[in-house]
Coordinates of C-alpha atoms in Angstrom, one line a residue:
Chain J
A1 CA -19.8 -11.0 -8.0
Q2 CA -20.9 -7.6 -9.2
S3 CA -20.8 -6.3 -12.9
V4 CA -22.1 -3.6 -14.8
T5 CA -23.3 -3.9 -18.3
Q6 CA -23.8 -0.8 -20.5
L7 CA -25.8 -2.2 -23.5
D8 CA -25.3 0.6 -26.0
S9 CA -21.6 1.1 -26.9
Q10 CA -22.7 4.1 -29.1
V11 CA -25.4 6.5 -29.3
P12 CA -26.3 9.1 -31.7
V13 CA -28.9 11.8 -31.2
F14 CA -30.1 14.5 -32.8
E15 CA -29.8 17.8 -31.1
E16 CA -32.9 18.4 -28.9
A17 CA -34.4 15.0 -28.9
P18 CA -34.6 12.8 -25.7
V19 CA -31.9 10.2 -25.0
E20 CA -31.9 7.3 -22.6
L21 CA -28.6 5.5 -22.1
R22 CA -29.0 1.9 -20.3
C23 CA -27.4 0.4 -17.7
N24 CA -28.2 -2.9 -15.7
Y25 CA -26.1 -4.2 -12.8
S26 CA -25.8 -7.4 -10.9
S27 CA -25.0 -7.8 -7.5
S28 CA -25.7 -10.0 -4.7
V29 CA -25.9 -7.1 -2.0
S30 CA -26.7 -3.7 -1.7
V31 CA -25.2 -1.0 -4.0
Y32 CA -24.7 2.5 -4.9
L33 CA -25.3 3.9 -8.4
F34 CA -23.7 6.7 -10.3
W35 CA -23.5 7.9 -13.6
Y36 CA -20.2 9.6 -14.6
V37 CA -19.5 12.0 -18.1
Q38 CA -16.0 12.1 -19.4
Y39 CA -15.6 14.7 -22.0
P40 CA -12.8 14.6 -24.5
N41 CA -9.2 14.8 -22.8
Q42 CA -10.8 15.1 -19.5
G43 CA -11.0 12.9 -16.3
L44 CA -14.4 11.6 -15.4
Q45 CA -17.2 13.9 -13.6
L46 CA -20.4 12.8 -11.3
L47 CA -23.1 13.4 -12.9
L48 CA -25.6 12.0 -10.4
K49 CA -25.9 9.0 -7.7
Y50 CA -28.3 7.0 -6.1
L51 CA -27.5 6.3 -2.4
S52 CA -31.0 5.7 -0.8
G53 CA -34.4 7.2 -1.0
S54 CA -36.4 8.3 -4.1
T55 CA -35.7 6.1 -6.9
L56 CA -35.6 9.0 -9.5
V57 CA -32.5 10.8 -9.0
K58 CA -31.6 14.4 -10.9
G59 CA -28.0 15.2 -11.5
I60 CA -26.3 18.1 -13.4
N61 CA -26.8 19.3 -17.1
G62 CA -30.5 18.3 -16.8
F63 CA -29.6 14.6 -16.6
E64 CA -31.7 12.2 -14.5
A65 CA -31.8 8.7 -13.6
E66 CA -34.1 6.2 -12.6
F67 CA -33.3 3.3 -9.7
N68 CA -35.2 -0.2 -10.7
K69 CA -34.6 -2.6 -8.2
S70 CA -36.5 -5.5 -9.7
Q71 CA -35.2 -5.0 -12.9
T72 CA -31.5 -4.0 -11.5
S73 CA -31.4 -0.8 -13.8
F74 CA -30.4 2.4 -13.8
H75 CA -30.8 4.3 -16.6
L76 CA -29.9 7.7 -17.6
R77 CA -32.2 10.3 -19.5
K78 CA -32.2 13.6 -20.8
P79 CA -35.4 15.0 -22.3
S80 CA -33.7 17.3 -24.7
V81 CA -29.7 16.6 -25.5
H82 CA -27.7 19.8 -26.4
I83 CA -24.3 19.6 -28.8
S84 CA -22.1 19.8 -25.6
D85 CA -23.6 17.0 -24.2
T86 CA -21.3 14.8 -26.9
A87 CA -19.4 12.7 -24.4
E88 CA -18.4 9.4 -23.1
Y89 CA -20.8 8.4 -20.2
F90 CA -19.9 5.5 -17.5
C91 CA -22.3 4.0 -15.2
A92 CA -20.6 2.8 -12.1
V93 CA -21.9 0.3 -9.1
M94 CA -20.2 0.7 -5.7
A95 CA -20.3 -2.4 -3.8
G96 CA -18.9 -3.1 -0.9
N97 CA -15.7 -1.1 -0.8
Q98 CA -15.0 -1.1 -4.4
F99 CA -16.4 0.6 -7.7
Y100 CA -17.1 -1.3 -10.6
F101 CA -17.4 0.5 -13.9
G102 CA -19.3 0.1 -17.2
T103 CA -17.5 0.0 -20.5
G104 CA -19.0 3.3 -21.2
T105 CA -21.6 4.9 -23.6
S106 CA -20.6 7.1 -26.4
L107 CA -23.2 9.9 -26.8
T108 CA -22.9 11.6 -30.1
V109 CA -25.4 14.6 -30.2
I110 CA -26.0 15.7 -34.1
P111 CA -26.6 19.1 -35.1
Chain F
D1 CA -10.9 22.5 -11.9
S2 CA -11.8 19.1 -10.0
G3 CA -9.2 19.7 -7.1
V4 CA -7.5 16.1 -8.1
T5 CA -3.8 17.3 -9.9
Q6 CA -2.0 14.6 -11.8
T7 CA 1.2 14.8 -13.1
P8 CA 2.6 14.9 -16.0
K9 CA -0.1 15.1 -18.4
H10 CA 1.4 12.9 -20.8
L11 CA 4.3 10.7 -21.2
I12 CA 5.9 9.2 -24.1
T13 CA 8.5 6.4 -23.1
A14 CA 10.2 3.3 -24.7
T15 CA 9.7 -0.6 -23.9
G16 CA 11.3 -1.7 -20.6
Q17 CA 11.7 1.6 -19.0
R18 CA 10.2 2.7 -15.7
V19 CA 7.7 5.5 -15.0
T20 CA 6.4 7.2 -12.0
L21 CA 3.0 9.0 -12.4
R22 CA 1.9 11.6 -9.5
C23 CA -1.4 12.4 -8.2
S24 CA -2.6 15.1 -5.3
P25 CA -5.8 14.4 -4.0
R26 CA -8.6 17.4 -3.6
S27 CA -8.1 18.9 0.1
G28 CA -9.2 17.1 2.7
D29 CA -9.6 13.7 0.6
L30 CA -7.7 10.8 2.7
S31 CA -8.2 8.3 0.1
V32 CA -6.4 7.6 -3.6
Y33 CA -7.4 5.4 -6.1
W34 CA -5.8 4.4 -9.3
Y35 CA -7.3 3.6 -12.4
Q36 CA -6.2 2.2 -16.0
Q37 CA -8.5 3.3 -18.7
S38 CA -7.5 1.7 -22.3
L39 CA -9.7 1.2 -25.3
D40 CA -10.1 -2.9 -24.9
Q41 CA -10.2 -3.3 -21.2
G42 CA -12.0 -0.2 -20.0
L43 CA -11.5 1.1 -16.8
Q44 CA -9.7 -0.9 -14.4
F45 CA -9.4 -0.5 -10.8
L46 CA -5.8 -0.7 -9.8
I47 CA -5.0 0.1 -6.1
Q48 CA -6.5 2.2 -3.4
Y49 CA -4.7 3.6 -0.5
Y50 CA -6.4 5.2 2.7
N51 CA -4.3 7.6 4.7
G52 CA -0.9 6.3 3.8
E53 CA -2.2 2.3 4.0
E54 CA -3.0 0.1 1.0
R55 CA -6.7 -0.2 1.2
A56 CA -7.7 -2.2 -1.8
K57 CA -6.0 -4.2 -4.7
G58 CA -7.3 -4.6 -7.8
N59 CA -6.1 -5.9 -11.5
I60 CA -3.0 -4.4 -10.8
L61 CA 0.1 -6.2 -12.2
E62 CA 3.6 -7.3 -10.2
R63 CA 5.3 -4.7 -12.7
F64 CA 3.2 -2.1 -11.0
S65 CA 3.4 -0.5 -7.5
A66 CA 1.9 2.3 -5.8
Q67 CA 2.5 4.5 -2.3
Q68 CA 1.0 7.6 -0.5
F69 CA 3.1 9.6 1.4
P70 CA 2.4 11.4 4.4
D71 CA 1.4 14.5 2.8
L72 CA -1.4 12.0 1.2
H73 CA 0.1 12.4 -2.3
S74 CA 0.2 9.4 -4.2
E75 CA 2.6 7.8 -7.0
L76 CA 2.1 4.8 -9.3
N77 CA 5.4 3.3 -10.4
L78 CA 5.3 1.1 -13.7
S79 CA 8.3 -0.4 -14.6
S80 CA 9.2 -3.1 -17.7
L81 CA 6.7 -1.1 -19.4
E82 CA 5.2 -3.0 -22.5
L83 CA 3.4 -1.6 -25.2
G84 CA 0.4 -2.8 -24.0
D85 CA 0.9 -0.5 -20.8
S86 CA 0.0 2.1 -23.3
A87 CA -3.2 3.8 -21.5
L88 CA -4.9 6.8 -19.4
Y89 CA -4.0 6.5 -16.1
F90 CA -6.5 8.0 -13.4
C91 CA -6.2 9.2 -10.0
A92 CA -9.2 10.1 -8.0
S93 CA -10.0 11.0 -4.5
S94 CA -12.5 10.7 -1.8
T95 CA -12.9 11.8 1.9
R96 CA -13.4 8.3 3.3
P97 CA -12.3 4.9 2.9
N98 CA -15.6 3.8 1.5
P99 CA -16.6 6.4 -1.3
G100 CA -20.2 6.5 -0.8
N101 CA -20.3 9.8 -2.4
G102 CA -18.3 8.9 -5.4
Y103 CA -15.1 9.9 -6.4
T104 CA -13.4 13.0 -7.6
F105 CA -11.2 12.4 -10.5
G106 CA -7.9 13.8 -12.0
S107 CA -7.7 14.9 -15.5
G108 CA -5.4 11.7 -15.9
T109 CA -2.0 10.9 -17.1
R110 CA -1.9 9.4 -21.2
L111 CA 1.2 7.2 -21.2
T112 CA 2.5 5.9 -24.7
V113 CA 4.9 3.0 -24.6
V114 CA 6.7 3.1 -27.8

């Protein structure tokens, strides 16, 4: 069975500070990994994805994530956050034909 | 605008009633997925259609049903509504049946059952 764990439900961080949102997964098969962002009253938007190749993946809005197979992790990072980054972030795993989403991390950027 | 269109944006209805949510996928996408997002359950996969055929089923209640029409739009029917069905319902689409490049999500329909 597949599962996705987002370890932090809420992450407050000051503007221009770095941030890391953690994601761990469990799967008995090869997976594709994704991060989505959900702004208030909007749908989910793809931030970045790991399908194969380089384990460091760069996405939109200055975000990046690193796939660590041995630790089954796919943590999301940004070196300097902006107020506009305040949103809900979802980690997702695609195994087989299905997506499995984490429960989300609410990132709040404090001015 | 993601290209995935969901209507209506908001829906308020009473317990026991039936509603239909509509989704038009992004142009060129053949696969449609329905998700339910609630505070206590998070994002739950309901069902997937590909080119008119049911492809995968998740945690969809028997009171719920869906279909995809020849023009590829999809409808999610929710009947005998309960207070606990109040949630955001998202539709997503992808080109292929195995969404290796991820989904494109619509902005959702917020259903409130009173």
